[in-house]
Amino acid sequence: MKRNLLVLAALASVILLAGLVLEPNGYVVRILCIMLLTASMAQAWNVVGGFNQISLGHAAFFGIGAYIPTITQVAYGLSPWLGMGIGIIAAVVLALVLSGPTMRLKGPYFALATLAAAEACRIGASVLKFTGGPQGISVPFVGDSWAMMQFRFPGHYLPLFVLLFLVSCTTFAWLTASRYGYFLRAVRDDEQAAEVAGVATFRVKLLASVISAALTAACGTLFAQFTYFIDPETVFSASHVSIRMALVAIIGGVGTFAGPILGAFLIVPLEEVLNATLSEEVGGLAPLIFGALLIAVVLLRPDGLTSLRLPKVLRRPEA
Amino acid sequence: MTNLLQALLDGVLNGGVYGVIAIGLTLVFGILGIVNFAHAQFVMIGMYVAWFAWHTLRLDPIAGAFLSLLVGGAIGAALEYLFVRHVVKASVVAQIFLTVGLIAVLENVALIFLGSDYRSVQTAYQTQALHLGPILVSVPYLLAFAAAVIMAVSLRFLLTSTWTGRAIRATAQDEQAAISFGINTRKIYALAFGLGTGLTAFGGGIILPYATVNPTVGAHYVVLMFTVAVLGGLGSTTGALAGGVLVGVIQSISTLILPVQMKDLALFVVFIAILAVRPQGLLGGVSR
């Protein structure tokens, strides 16, 4: 764990230093922000998905984290920092409510139930009045302000994204190194055996899903502040949010600390390059390549790309 | 009262089609033990095949749906042979993500080659309806329902009364025993997967007279078809048809009470509730 955190700290400092040098309104710094956000989202997903609870519905938490601060800011002028807190609480409440029907479900049934839950949220957001319906809502522009979590240039968001990245990665590192990590791995490998050995499996899974929901909601808030505009099809999207979070983690290495980071730092730049060079001629090529990459990883490297690497720091921290 | 009867009838007609779309999914699960998340994309494939049959050969979509069955079946069998068979014995994570990867591949291949425009067909009976007293029976829905029921009955016949069907059911029950009786279970897996995707593609073809197709149309059917399959008990083919009718009725009854945009919301809530109470399905007994 110490090694992981040292690498993490080094990576974060390099990115922060790069942010000082790079053009704050530039393209590169924008991509860096998206990379950090994607890594944080995949790491948040990893807290549950890494332990055999394949959620395909994390867009529910992401969307709630994006919508609540935006709505409270539009309606009451509340700072998104407070809004984020409310959003996180709402996401945690949803995770608790959903855990009732879903927690005992296995494999594909769990995936289906979470998928349906996120789809229900998407429909809810496009039907309700205060969410702005299918047209979505814009974040009111107030100019550069830390208190309002808003900046004119994408580059000035970089410290926020680094913070989010650090929080989600250290949470994962802490969770897996703590006794809960052992419990989670025991539940992953054999739930009944874990139960018999005295692990409170329900409570352990609940803790993981609550932490994961909270982190995902925080990602949603930063996304909304970063893009200034959200609609149900973007933030509650199954393919662009739920599946993407899982895909990044799986391609990198599911259940590992380094997997989501490696996955995001590989996929986001690749996506940008593909979109920049090809999108005018062929729209679907980048997602096609990611689908093919996912299939290739599942068939050839089920442990993800981190399993290819030799340095010990990037290896799976096995118990 | 008329409203209620009308809603019931609409629900049943719609639901029969849902049933045939979901039969393929449930068949694949019953035999391979795999939940194919990319199954809804075969609705899209079937719709495109029927559209092209109508566009180039002037074939009615209901007749074109038989081409959809063939093409969807062939694509499915090929995917099983190339990819799916490698994960039949693998972890659930691998199974889920292989088929999620297939969603992206199928959708985007369609997007690249066919573009993102919506396509639809024109038929003579498209806007016609029969009057049964105060109740209207829409002709395209009725035709689709009839085609769905005929296909479901044919499948039943195939599975119970032919050698191939018995081989499929034997493989589903006990692979080792089937092998020792000289059944090539590898071929049966590809056949069953192809049969499953073909049936779903057929379902796509028969709805074309009242639905439009674009590369992402599968996304509209994914939760719906899983709801149907789980309601009927994943793996149960007769359950799927009953589940389809039930879902169709839930949908149309809920539009009497809730705004139309919320009909799927009601369905998803029912879906999660059913999963929680009886993950093996309401109507089905065993899951495999």
mmCIF file of N, CA, C and O in Angstrom, chain A residues 45 49 52 54-56 98 100-102 105 107-113 115-117 119-124 126-127 243 246-247 250 254 282-285 287-288 290-292 294-295 298-299 302, chain B residues 29 35 37 82-83 86-87 92-98 100-106 108-109 111-112 219-220 222-223 226 230 234 259 261-262 264-265 268-269 271-273 275-276 279-280 287:
data_model
loop_
_atom_site.group_PDB
_atom_site.id
_atom_site.type_symbol
_atom_site.label_atom_id
_atom_site.label_comp_id
_atom_site.label_asym_id
_atom_site.label_seq_id
_atom_site.Cartn_x
_atom_site.Cartn_y
_atom_site.Cartn_z
ATOM 1 N N TRP A 45 -15.821 2.766 -9.233
ATOM 2 C CA TRP A 45 -16.529 1.547 -9.659
ATOM 3 C C TRP A 45 -15.821 0.298 -9.141
ATOM 4 O O TRP A 45 -16.440 -0.673 -8.721
ATOM 5 N N GLY A 49 -17.097 -3.175 -8.197
ATOM 6 C CA GLY A 49 -16.900 -4.042 -9.353
ATOM 7 C C GLY A 49 -15.673 -4.919 -9.230
ATOM 8 O O GLY A 49 -15.610 -6.004 -9.802
ATOM 9 N N ASN A 52 -16.416 -8.597 -7.662
ATOM 10 C CA ASN A 52 -17.439 -9.465 -8.237
ATOM 11 C C ASN A 52 -18.864 -8.945 -8.177
ATOM 12 O O ASN A 52 -19.785 -9.675 -8.498
ATOM 13 N N ILE A 54 -20.721 -6.885 -10.226
ATOM 14 C CA ILE A 54 -20.617 -6.168 -11.493
ATOM 15 C C ILE A 54 -21.797 -5.224 -11.645
ATOM 16 O O ILE A 54 -22.855 -5.610 -12.116
ATOM 17 N N SER A 55 -21.565 -3.969 -11.255
ATOM 18 C CA SER A 55 -22.621 -2.969 -11.389
ATOM 19 C C SER A 55 -22.591 -2.400 -12.797
ATOM 20 O O SER A 55 -21.544 -2.001 -13.294
ATOM 21 N N LEU A 56 -23.760 -2.346 -13.434
ATOM 22 C CA LEU A 56 -23.868 -1.641 -14.710
ATOM 23 C C LEU A 56 -24.797 -0.452 -14.528
ATOM 24 O O LEU A 56 -25.415 0.018 -15.478
ATOM 25 N N LEU A 98 -31.257 0.723 -2.671
ATOM 26 C CA LEU A 98 -31.097 -0.315 -3.691
ATOM 27 C C LEU A 98 -30.518 -1.598 -3.114
ATOM 28 O O LEU A 98 -30.754 -2.687 -3.634
ATOM 29 N N GLY A 100 -31.289 -3.143 -0.569
ATOM 30 C CA GLY A 100 -32.348 -4.052 -0.129
ATOM 31 C C GLY A 100 -32.644 -5.110 -1.180
ATOM 32 O O GLY A 100 -32.388 -6.292 -0.968
ATOM 33 N N PRO A 101 -33.141 -4.669 -2.357
ATOM 34 C CA PRO A 101 -33.455 -5.688 -3.361
ATOM 35 C C PRO A 101 -32.244 -6.311 -4.063
ATOM 36 O O PRO A 101 -32.362 -7.412 -4.578
ATOM 37 N N THR A 102 -31.096 -5.614 -4.138
ATOM 38 C CA THR A 102 -30.040 -6.126 -5.025
ATOM 39 C C THR A 102 -28.914 -6.885 -4.333
ATOM 40 O O THR A 102 -28.218 -7.662 -4.967
ATOM 41 N N LEU A 105 -28.315 -10.521 -4.842
ATOM 42 C CA LEU A 105 -28.309 -11.029 -6.223
ATOM 43 C C LEU A 105 -26.887 -11.347 -6.669
ATOM 44 O O LEU A 105 -25.934 -10.738 -6.225
ATOM 45 N N GLY A 107 -24.009 -12.195 -9.857
ATOM 46 C CA GLY A 107 -23.565 -12.077 -11.251
ATOM 47 C C GLY A 107 -24.481 -11.296 -12.149
ATOM 48 O O GLY A 107 -24.718 -10.106 -11.933
ATOM 49 N N PRO A 108 -25.023 -11.947 -13.173
ATOM 50 C CA PRO A 108 -25.813 -11.226 -14.157
ATOM 51 C C PRO A 108 -27.076 -10.595 -13.575
ATOM 52 O O PRO A 108 -27.504 -9.539 -14.042
ATOM 53 N N TYR A 109 -27.655 -11.206 -12.539
ATOM 54 C CA TYR A 109 -28.872 -10.632 -11.951
ATOM 55 C C TYR A 109 -28.570 -9.294 -11.290
ATOM 56 O O TYR A 109 -29.341 -8.350 -11.396
ATOM 57 N N PHE A 110 -27.424 -9.218 -10.603
ATOM 58 C CA PHE A 110 -27.030 -7.951 -9.987
ATOM 59 C C PHE A 110 -26.795 -6.902 -11.070
ATOM 60 O O PHE A 110 -27.262 -5.766 -10.970
ATOM 61 N N ALA A 111 -26.078 -7.304 -12.133
ATOM 62 C CA ALA A 111 -25.797 -6.378 -13.228
ATOM 63 C C ALA A 111 -27.098 -5.844 -13.827
ATOM 64 O O ALA A 111 -27.229 -4.638 -14.083
ATOM 65 N N LEU A 112 -28.073 -6.730 -14.013
ATOM 66 C CA LEU A 112 -29.344 -6.323 -14.614
ATOM 67 C C LEU A 112 -30.123 -5.386 -13.706
ATOM 68 O O LEU A 112 -30.690 -4.389 -14.164
ATOM 69 N N ALA A 113 -30.152 -5.709 -12.410
ATOM 70 C CA ALA A 113 -30.913 -4.872 -11.483
ATOM 71 C C ALA A 113 -30.320 -3.469 -11.422
ATOM 72 O O ALA A 113 -31.043 -2.468 -11.437
ATOM 73 N N LEU A 115 -28.500 -2.010 -13.750
ATOM 74 C CA LEU A 115 -28.770 -1.381 -15.046
ATOM 75 C C LEU A 115 -30.174 -0.782 -15.076
ATOM 76 O O LEU A 115 -30.379 0.365 -15.479
ATOM 77 N N ALA A 116 -31.145 -1.565 -14.608
ATOM 78 C CA ALA A 116 -32.529 -1.094 -14.599
ATOM 79 C C ALA A 116 -32.697 0.101 -13.667
ATOM 80 O O ALA A 116 -33.425 1.046 -13.980
ATOM 81 N N ALA A 117 -31.990 0.086 -12.529
ATOM 82 C CA ALA A 117 -32.112 1.197 -11.581
ATOM 83 C C ALA A 117 -31.616 2.501 -12.209
ATOM 84 O O ALA A 117 -32.244 3.559 -12.084
ATOM 85 N N GLU A 119 -31.412 3.171 -15.417
ATOM 86 C CA GLU A 119 -32.335 3.550 -16.489
ATOM 87 C C GLU A 119 -33.581 4.228 -15.908
ATOM 88 O O GLU A 119 -34.097 5.190 -16.479
ATOM 89 N N ALA A 120 -34.044 3.727 -14.764
ATOM 90 C CA ALA A 120 -35.198 4.345 -14.110
ATOM 91 C C ALA A 120 -34.856 5.785 -13.718
ATOM 92 O O ALA A 120 -35.677 6.696 -13.886
ATOM 93 N N CYS A 121 -33.635 6.018 -13.227
ATOM 94 C CA CYS A 121 -33.215 7.383 -12.881
ATOM 95 C C CYS A 121 -33.181 8.268 -14.130
ATOM 96 O O CYS A 121 -33.581 9.434 -14.087
ATOM 97 N N ARG A 122 -32.679 7.700 -15.235
ATOM 98 C CA ARG A 122 -32.598 8.487 -16.474
ATOM 99 C C ARG A 122 -33.998 8.920 -16.912
ATOM 100 O O ARG A 122 -34.229 10.091 -17.239
ATOM 101 N N ILE A 123 -34.938 7.977 -16.877
ATOM 102 C CA ILE A 123 -36.306 8.324 -17.269
ATOM 103 C C ILE A 123 -36.878 9.343 -16.287
ATOM 104 O O ILE A 123 -37.487 10.329 -16.691
ATOM 105 N N GLY A 124 -36.631 9.106 -14.989
ATOM 106 C CA GLY A 124 -37.094 10.044 -13.976
ATOM 107 C C GLY A 124 -36.608 11.456 -14.260
ATOM 108 O O GLY A 124 -37.386 12.417 -14.249
ATOM 109 N N SER A 126 -35.721 12.773 -17.029
ATOM 110 C CA SER A 126 -36.254 13.428 -18.225
ATOM 111 C C SER A 126 -37.755 13.694 -18.126
ATOM 112 O O SER A 126 -38.286 14.453 -18.921
ATOM 113 N N VAL A 127 -38.405 13.098 -17.122
ATOM 114 C CA VAL A 127 -39.846 13.336 -16.968
ATOM 115 C C VAL A 127 -40.117 14.465 -15.977
ATOM 116 O O VAL A 127 -41.010 15.287 -16.170
ATOM 117 N N ILE A 243 -21.206 1.723 -18.252
ATOM 118 C CA ILE A 243 -20.382 0.712 -18.907
ATOM 119 C C ILE A 243 -18.959 1.217 -19.076
ATOM 120 O O ILE A 243 -17.993 0.484 -18.902
ATOM 121 N N ALA A 246 -16.884 0.722 -15.965
ATOM 122 C CA ALA A 246 -16.486 -0.670 -15.818
ATOM 123 C C ALA A 246 -15.431 -1.048 -16.852
ATOM 124 O O ALA A 246 -14.442 -1.707 -16.528
ATOM 125 N N LEU A 247 -15.636 -0.575 -18.068
ATOM 126 C CA LEU A 247 -14.728 -0.909 -19.171
ATOM 127 C C LEU A 247 -13.293 -0.441 -18.883
ATOM 128 O O LEU A 247 -12.329 -1.198 -19.080
ATOM 129 N N ILE A 250 -11.824 -2.676 -16.216
ATOM 130 C CA ILE A 250 -11.564 -4.041 -16.693
ATOM 131 C C ILE A 250 -10.355 -4.069 -17.615
ATOM 132 O O ILE A 250 -9.496 -4.940 -17.507
ATOM 133 N N VAL A 254 -9.184 -5.312 -13.370
ATOM 134 C CA VAL A 254 -10.277 -5.196 -12.415
ATOM 135 C C VAL A 254 -9.818 -5.637 -11.026
ATOM 136 O O VAL A 254 -9.063 -6.593 -10.882
ATOM 137 N N VAL A 282 -15.554 8.727 -39.950
ATOM 138 C CA VAL A 282 -16.292 7.588 -39.389
ATOM 139 C C VAL A 282 -16.571 7.802 -37.909
ATOM 140 O O VAL A 282 -15.670 7.753 -37.079
ATOM 141 N N GLY A 283 -17.852 8.001 -37.583
ATOM 142 C CA GLY A 283 -18.226 8.343 -36.219
ATOM 143 C C GLY A 283 -17.989 7.256 -35.205
ATOM 144 O O GLY A 283 -17.541 7.514 -34.104
ATOM 145 N N GLY A 284 -18.282 6.013 -35.577
ATOM 146 C CA GLY A 284 -18.301 4.963 -34.562
ATOM 147 C C GLY A 284 -16.981 4.250 -34.353
ATOM 148 O O GLY A 284 -16.939 3.266 -33.618
ATOM 149 N N LEU A 285 -15.904 4.737 -34.965
ATOM 150 C CA LEU A 285 -14.691 3.925 -34.939
ATOM 151 C C LEU A 285 -14.067 3.823 -33.549
ATOM 152 O O LEU A 285 -13.654 2.733 -33.137
ATOM 153 N N PRO A 287 -15.475 4.046 -30.417
ATOM 154 C CA PRO A 287 -16.161 3.066 -29.562
ATOM 155 C C PRO A 287 -16.033 1.633 -30.079
ATOM 156 O O PRO A 287 -15.957 0.699 -29.285
ATOM 157 N N LEU A 288 -15.973 1.473 -31.397
ATOM 158 C CA LEU A 288 -15.790 0.133 -31.957
ATOM 159 C C LEU A 288 -14.462 -0.456 -31.484
ATOM 160 O O LEU A 288 -14.384 -1.614 -31.056
ATOM 161 N N PHE A 290 -12.836 0.358 -28.798
ATOM 162 C CA PHE A 290 -12.860 0.042 -27.359
ATOM 163 C C PHE A 290 -13.640 -1.235 -27.082
ATOM 164 O O PHE A 290 -13.255 -2.015 -26.223
ATOM 165 N N GLY A 291 -14.711 -1.439 -27.849
ATOM 166 C CA GLY A 291 -15.444 -2.691 -27.706
ATOM 167 C C GLY A 291 -14.553 -3.875 -28.040
ATOM 168 O O GLY A 291 -14.493 -4.868 -27.308
ATOM 169 N N ALA A 292 -13.805 -3.743 -29.158
ATOM 170 C CA ALA A 292 -12.911 -4.820 -29.584
ATOM 171 C C ALA A 292 -11.795 -5.023 -28.551
ATOM 172 O O ALA A 292 -11.425 -6.158 -28.229
ATOM 173 N N LEU A 294 -11.993 -4.391 -25.374
ATOM 174 C CA LEU A 294 -12.582 -5.048 -24.201
ATOM 175 C C LEU A 294 -12.687 -6.559 -24.438
ATOM 176 O O LEU A 294 -12.312 -7.360 -23.577
ATOM 177 N N ILE A 295 -13.156 -6.944 -25.631
ATOM 178 C CA ILE A 295 -13.277 -8.363 -25.959
ATOM 179 C C ILE A 295 -11.899 -9.021 -25.913
ATOM 180 O O ILE A 295 -11.714 -10.102 -25.343
ATOM 181 N N VAL A 298 -10.754 -9.463 -22.336
ATOM 182 C CA VAL A 298 -11.495 -10.536 -21.655
ATOM 183 C C VAL A 298 -10.988 -11.904 -22.104
ATOM 184 O O VAL A 298 -10.803 -12.813 -21.304
ATOM 185 N N LEU A 299 -10.718 -12.034 -23.406
ATOM 186 C CA LEU A 299 -10.319 -13.349 -23.922
ATOM 187 C C LEU A 299 -8.845 -13.658 -23.676
ATOM 188 O O LEU A 299 -8.481 -14.784 -23.380
ATOM 189 N N PRO A 302 -7.574 -11.765 -18.973
ATOM 190 C CA PRO A 302 -8.713 -11.486 -18.094
ATOM 191 C C PRO A 302 -8.331 -10.642 -16.871
ATOM 192 O O PRO A 302 -9.201 -10.020 -16.268
ATOM 193 N N PHE B 29 -29.562 -18.511 -22.625
ATOM 194 C CA PHE B 29 -29.210 -18.707 -21.219
ATOM 195 C C PHE B 29 -29.464 -20.152 -20.790
ATOM 196 O O PHE B 29 -28.648 -20.769 -20.119
ATOM 197 N N VAL B 35 -25.627 -15.049 -19.944
ATOM 198 C CA VAL B 35 -26.541 -13.938 -20.149
ATOM 199 C C VAL B 35 -25.913 -13.042 -21.201
ATOM 200 O O VAL B 35 -24.880 -12.427 -20.964
ATOM 201 N N PHE B 37 -25.623 -9.901 -22.923
ATOM 202 C CA PHE B 37 -26.048 -8.501 -22.848
ATOM 203 C C PHE B 37 -26.186 -7.879 -24.227
ATOM 204 O O PHE B 37 -26.846 -6.860 -24.382
ATOM 205 N N LEU B 82 -16.590 -17.668 -32.666
ATOM 206 C CA LEU B 82 -15.369 -16.872 -32.548
ATOM 207 C C LEU B 82 -15.071 -16.466 -31.107
ATOM 208 O O LEU B 82 -13.927 -16.491 -30.677
ATOM 209 N N PHE B 83 -16.098 -16.043 -30.359
ATOM 210 C CA PHE B 83 -15.842 -15.422 -29.059
ATOM 211 C C PHE B 83 -16.501 -16.134 -27.887
ATOM 212 O O PHE B 83 -15.845 -16.489 -26.923
ATOM 213 N N HIS B 86 -15.414 -19.226 -25.795
ATOM 214 C CA HIS B 86 -14.247 -19.160 -24.916
ATOM 215 C C HIS B 86 -14.607 -18.784 -23.489
ATOM 216 O O HIS B 86 -13.791 -18.954 -22.583
ATOM 217 N N VAL B 87 -15.777 -18.197 -23.280
ATOM 218 C CA VAL B 87 -16.131 -17.771 -21.923
ATOM 219 C C VAL B 87 -17.246 -18.626 -21.305
ATOM 220 O O VAL B 87 -17.676 -18.349 -20.191
ATOM 221 N N VAL B 92 -18.136 -15.120 -14.400
ATOM 222 C CA VAL B 92 -19.277 -14.287 -14.789
ATOM 223 C C VAL B 92 -18.799 -12.921 -15.284
ATOM 224 O O VAL B 92 -19.353 -12.357 -16.221
ATOM 225 N N VAL B 93 -17.732 -12.398 -14.664
ATOM 226 C CA VAL B 93 -17.175 -11.107 -15.084
ATOM 227 C C VAL B 93 -16.803 -11.171 -16.560
ATOM 228 O O VAL B 93 -17.151 -10.282 -17.347
ATOM 229 N N ALA B 94 -16.106 -12.243 -16.941
ATOM 230 C CA ALA B 94 -15.697 -12.384 -18.344
ATOM 231 C C ALA B 94 -16.913 -12.487 -19.248
ATOM 232 O O ALA B 94 -16.964 -11.858 -20.310
ATOM 233 N N GLN B 95 -17.920 -13.240 -18.819
ATOM 234 C CA GLN B 95 -19.120 -13.407 -19.647
ATOM 235 C C GLN B 95 -19.846 -12.082 -19.849
ATOM 236 O O GLN B 95 -20.237 -11.744 -20.958
ATOM 237 N N ILE B 96 -19.993 -11.337 -18.754
ATOM 238 C CA ILE B 96 -20.701 -10.060 -18.860
ATOM 239 C C ILE B 96 -19.941 -9.125 -19.794
ATOM 240 O O ILE B 96 -20.503 -8.542 -20.719
ATOM 241 N N PHE B 97 -18.624 -9.025 -19.584
ATOM 242 C CA PHE B 97 -17.895 -8.007 -20.344
ATOM 243 C C PHE B 97 -17.592 -8.412 -21.769
ATOM 244 O O PHE B 97 -17.441 -7.544 -22.632
ATOM 245 N N LEU B 98 -17.522 -9.697 -22.047
ATOM 246 C CA LEU B 98 -17.403 -10.091 -23.446
ATOM 247 C C LEU B 98 -18.641 -9.624 -24.204
ATOM 248 O O LEU B 98 -18.547 -9.011 -25.270
ATOM 249 N N VAL B 100 -20.812 -7.317 -23.287
ATOM 250 C CA VAL B 100 -20.893 -5.854 -23.299
ATOM 251 C C VAL B 100 -19.983 -5.303 -24.405
ATOM 252 O O VAL B 100 -20.346 -4.368 -25.120
ATOM 253 N N GLY B 101 -18.816 -5.919 -24.589
ATOM 254 C CA GLY B 101 -17.933 -5.530 -25.690
ATOM 255 C C GLY B 101 -18.602 -5.751 -27.042
ATOM 256 O O GLY B 101 -18.470 -4.923 -27.949
ATOM 257 N N LEU B 102 -19.366 -6.829 -27.143
ATOM 258 C CA LEU B 102 -20.075 -7.102 -28.398
ATOM 259 C C LEU B 102 -21.122 -6.035 -28.701
ATOM 260 O O LEU B 102 -21.350 -5.701 -29.860
ATOM 261 N N ILE B 103 -21.750 -5.477 -27.649
ATOM 262 C CA ILE B 103 -22.709 -4.378 -27.868
ATOM 263 C C ILE B 103 -22.024 -3.263 -28.638
ATOM 264 O O ILE B 103 -22.511 -2.795 -29.665
ATOM 265 N N ALA B 104 -20.862 -2.841 -28.117
ATOM 266 C CA ALA B 104 -20.145 -1.719 -28.727
ATOM 267 C C ALA B 104 -19.757 -2.057 -30.161
ATOM 268 O O ALA B 104 -19.881 -1.222 -31.061
ATOM 269 N N VAL B 105 -19.306 -3.291 -30.379
ATOM 270 C CA VAL B 105 -18.873 -3.676 -31.720
ATOM 271 C C VAL B 105 -20.064 -3.674 -32.688
ATOM 272 O O VAL B 105 -20.016 -3.048 -33.749
ATOM 273 N N LEU B 106 -21.151 -4.326 -32.306
ATOM 274 C CA LEU B 106 -22.297 -4.439 -33.219
ATOM 275 C C LEU B 106 -22.903 -3.071 -33.520
ATOM 276 O O LEU B 106 -23.182 -2.742 -34.671
ATOM 277 N N ASN B 108 -21.545 -0.099 -33.334
ATOM 278 C CA ASN B 108 -20.708 0.834 -34.072
ATOM 279 C C ASN B 108 -20.379 0.357 -35.476
ATOM 280 O O ASN B 108 -20.154 1.178 -36.361
ATOM 281 N N VAL B 109 -20.369 -0.955 -35.683
ATOM 282 C CA VAL B 109 -20.255 -1.447 -37.058
ATOM 283 C C VAL B 109 -21.479 -0.968 -37.846
ATOM 284 O O VAL B 109 -21.356 -0.465 -38.970
ATOM 285 N N LEU B 111 -23.273 1.647 -37.174
ATOM 286 C CA LEU B 111 -23.175 3.103 -37.326
ATOM 287 C C LEU B 111 -22.233 3.467 -38.474
ATOM 288 O O LEU B 111 -22.522 4.345 -39.290
ATOM 289 N N ILE B 112 -21.096 2.771 -38.555
ATOM 290 C CA ILE B 112 -20.100 3.092 -39.573
ATOM 291 C C ILE B 112 -20.637 2.770 -40.965
ATOM 292 O O ILE B 112 -20.492 3.554 -41.901
ATOM 293 N N ALA B 219 -30.770 -0.431 -27.553
ATOM 294 C CA ALA B 219 -30.764 0.089 -26.189
ATOM 295 C C ALA B 219 -32.179 0.231 -25.633
ATOM 296 O O ALA B 219 -32.408 0.105 -24.438
ATOM 297 N N HIS B 220 -33.164 0.488 -26.524
ATOM 298 C CA HIS B 220 -34.543 0.636 -26.055
ATOM 299 C C HIS B 220 -35.149 -0.689 -25.622
ATOM 300 O O HIS B 220 -36.139 -0.732 -24.932
ATOM 301 N N VAL B 222 -33.228 -3.371 -24.369
ATOM 302 C CA VAL B 222 -32.403 -4.223 -23.528
ATOM 303 C C VAL B 222 -33.055 -4.515 -22.174
ATOM 304 O O VAL B 222 -33.248 -5.673 -21.809
ATOM 305 N N VAL B 223 -33.461 -3.469 -21.443
ATOM 306 C CA VAL B 223 -34.056 -3.724 -20.128
ATOM 307 C C VAL B 223 -35.391 -4.432 -20.283
ATOM 308 O O VAL B 223 -35.735 -5.343 -19.534
ATOM 309 N N PHE B 226 -34.885 -8.153 -20.958
ATOM 310 C CA PHE B 226 -34.442 -8.836 -19.748
ATOM 311 C C PHE B 226 -35.583 -8.950 -18.742
ATOM 312 O O PHE B 226 -35.698 -9.952 -18.044
ATOM 313 N N VAL B 230 -36.685 -12.507 -17.385
ATOM 314 C CA VAL B 230 -36.596 -12.805 -15.955
ATOM 315 C C VAL B 230 -37.986 -13.088 -15.378
ATOM 316 O O VAL B 230 -38.155 -13.990 -14.562
ATOM 317 N N LEU B 234 -35.559 -17.033 -16.497
ATOM 318 C CA LEU B 234 -34.491 -17.164 -17.492
ATOM 319 C C LEU B 234 -34.282 -18.641 -17.792
ATOM 320 O O LEU B 234 -34.122 -19.449 -16.886
ATOM 321 N N PRO B 259 -48.192 9.195 -16.821
ATOM 322 C CA PRO B 259 -47.887 9.759 -18.131
ATOM 323 C C PRO B 259 -47.128 8.743 -18.995
ATOM 324 O O PRO B 259 -46.403 7.896 -18.489
ATOM 325 N N GLN B 261 -44.548 8.809 -20.845
ATOM 326 C CA GLN B 261 -43.085 8.712 -20.767
ATOM 327 C C GLN B 261 -42.650 7.841 -19.600
ATOM 328 O O GLN B 261 -41.511 7.416 -19.518
ATOM 329 N N MET B 262 -43.567 7.623 -18.646
ATOM 330 C CA MET B 262 -43.168 6.891 -17.450
ATOM 331 C C MET B 262 -43.511 5.413 -17.501
ATOM 332 O O MET B 262 -43.321 4.692 -16.532
ATOM 333 N N ASP B 264 -42.001 2.985 -18.960
ATOM 334 C CA ASP B 264 -40.845 2.139 -18.722
ATOM 335 C C ASP B 264 -40.381 2.209 -17.270
ATOM 336 O O ASP B 264 -39.894 1.238 -16.719
ATOM 337 N N LEU B 265 -40.582 3.374 -16.665
ATOM 338 C CA LEU B 265 -40.208 3.543 -15.254
ATOM 339 C C LEU B 265 -40.961 2.530 -14.391
ATOM 340 O O LEU B 265 -40.361 1.829 -13.574
ATOM 341 N N PHE B 268 -39.459 -0.886 -14.906
ATOM 342 C CA PHE B 268 -38.153 -1.138 -14.293
ATOM 343 C C PHE B 268 -38.297 -1.366 -12.794
ATOM 344 O O PHE B 268 -37.592 -2.195 -12.214
ATOM 345 N N VAL B 269 -39.211 -0.618 -12.187
ATOM 346 C CA VAL B 269 -39.433 -0.797 -10.751
ATOM 347 C C VAL B 269 -39.968 -2.203 -10.488
ATOM 348 O O VAL B 269 -39.504 -2.915 -9.597
ATOM 349 N N PHE B 271 -39.475 -4.726 -12.358
ATOM 350 C CA PHE B 271 -38.356 -5.627 -12.669
ATOM 351 C C PHE B 271 -37.444 -5.824 -11.455
ATOM 352 O O PHE B 271 -37.130 -6.950 -11.066
ATOM 353 N N ILE B 272 -37.037 -4.706 -10.839
ATOM 354 C CA ILE B 272 -36.128 -4.803 -9.687
ATOM 355 C C ILE B 272 -36.828 -5.528 -8.540
ATOM 356 O O ILE B 272 -36.237 -6.382 -7.869
ATOM 357 N N ALA B 273 -38.101 -5.218 -8.356
ATOM 358 C CA ALA B 273 -38.850 -5.865 -7.284
ATOM 359 C C ALA B 273 -38.913 -7.377 -7.505
ATOM 360 O O ALA B 273 -38.697 -8.163 -6.575
ATOM 361 N N LEU B 275 -36.834 -9.240 -9.309
ATOM 362 C CA LEU B 275 -35.495 -9.806 -9.105
ATOM 363 C C LEU B 275 -35.242 -10.035 -7.621
ATOM 364 O O LEU B 275 -34.675 -11.045 -7.215
ATOM 365 N N ALA B 276 -35.685 -9.068 -6.810
ATOM 366 C CA ALA B 276 -35.422 -9.149 -5.384
ATOM 367 C C ALA B 276 -36.180 -10.309 -4.749
ATOM 368 O O ALA B 276 -35.658 -11.021 -3.899
ATOM 369 N N PRO B 279 -35.535 -14.220 -7.955
ATOM 370 C CA PRO B 279 -34.579 -14.073 -9.064
ATOM 371 C C PRO B 279 -34.701 -15.194 -10.097
ATOM 372 O O PRO B 279 -34.282 -15.045 -11.219
ATOM 373 N N GLN B 280 -35.274 -16.308 -9.728
ATOM 374 C CA GLN B 280 -35.410 -17.393 -10.704
ATOM 375 C C GLN B 280 -36.630 -17.186 -11.602
ATOM 376 O O GLN B 280 -36.909 -18.006 -12.466
ATOM 377 N N SER B 287 -33.694 -22.327 -12.887
ATOM 378 C CA SER B 287 -33.121 -21.286 -13.726
ATOM 379 C C SER B 287 -32.350 -21.910 -14.889
ATOM 380 O O SER B 287 -32.070 -21.254 -15.868
#
